Amino acid sequence: PRARRRPPSLRAARDMFARAAAPAARAVGRRFISVGDAVPVASATQGLFVVRDGAASETTAEELFKGRNVVVFGLPGAFTPVCSASHLPGYIADREKFAAHGIDDVLCITPNDKFVATAWAKDQGAGDKVGVVADGNLVLTKALDQAFDMKDVGFGERSNRYAMVIRDGKVDQIFAEPNPGTFEVSDSASVLSAIERK
């Protein structure tokens, strides 16, 4: 029988994503969203599903952000090594700490369809702690200026790794990595610390 290929290590995954981001201009149509900008709700209302407690329901950017304090973080994709081993688990573990600082919701935006997002949320034990937003068309990812061209490594168009604090539909804080292979400022601990200091 054929030997099963071992999954890539976290370091190998970081290196792969970093290679995909070189040159740095691989950001797709980015205008660099800034603190104080409103999330462009009108252009981010189609093809979005949020997974909570194992069920996916259609949603809109307005429903996700209007009148609420939300920590949102995005990543290259479900079931990828860094995303599964570190990025999402950190936010699940710290959910109550965010709530103690007035955060109404924590959302993970993944550039996958609702079926993949649902399976990943279940695998990660996200439950109702972190809403996993399936953004298969990158509608919200592009609205937040975080789309990345990763065709060189066979990933097509994906998302950068980032986090934001959005208050009543406006960007309050941004924690964007230089490329999807970096994981230094968008982790749960860094974002929580920044919220505590503000």
Short mmCIF file of C-alpha atoms in Angstrom, two decimals, residues 19 32 43-44 48-49 51 55 60 63 66 77 79 85 87 89 105 116-117 126 138 140 148 152 158 171 189:
data_model
loop_
_atom_site.label_atom_id
_atom_site.label_comp_id
_atom_site.label_asym_id
_atom_site.label_seq_id
_atom_site.Cartn_x
_atom_site.Cartn_y
_atom_site.Cartn_z
CA ARG A 19 6.82 32.45 -0.60
CA PHE A 32 -5.49 49.45 2.78
CA SER A 43 -20.51 45.39 -1.05
CA ALA A 44 -20.24 42.68 1.59
CA LEU A 48 -21.66 34.90 3.59
CA PHE A 49 -22.53 32.19 6.10
CA VAL A 51 -21.28 28.84 11.60
CA ALA A 55 -25.01 25.07 11.93
CA THR A 60 -24.66 39.93 6.00
CA GLU A 63 -25.82 41.76 10.77
CA LYS A 66 -23.81 46.98 13.10
CA GLY A 77 -8.00 28.83 5.12
CA PHE A 79 -7.57 23.04 8.10
CA ALA A 85 -2.92 24.71 15.55
CA HIS A 87 -4.81 31.03 15.27
CA PRO A 89 -7.69 27.87 19.06
CA ASP A 105 -18.65 38.68 19.36
CA VAL A 116 -15.70 23.29 4.86
CA ALA A 117 -16.23 26.03 7.45
CA ALA A 126 -15.65 26.46 18.16
CA LEU A 138 -14.00 36.60 -0.63
CA LEU A 140 -15.98 40.33 3.03
CA PHE A 148 -4.09 37.72 -1.31
CA ASP A 152 1.95 30.29 -6.94
CA ARG A 158 -7.06 33.59 -0.37
CA VAL A 171 -12.63 49.83 12.24
CA ALA A 189 -3.05 37.36 23.06
#
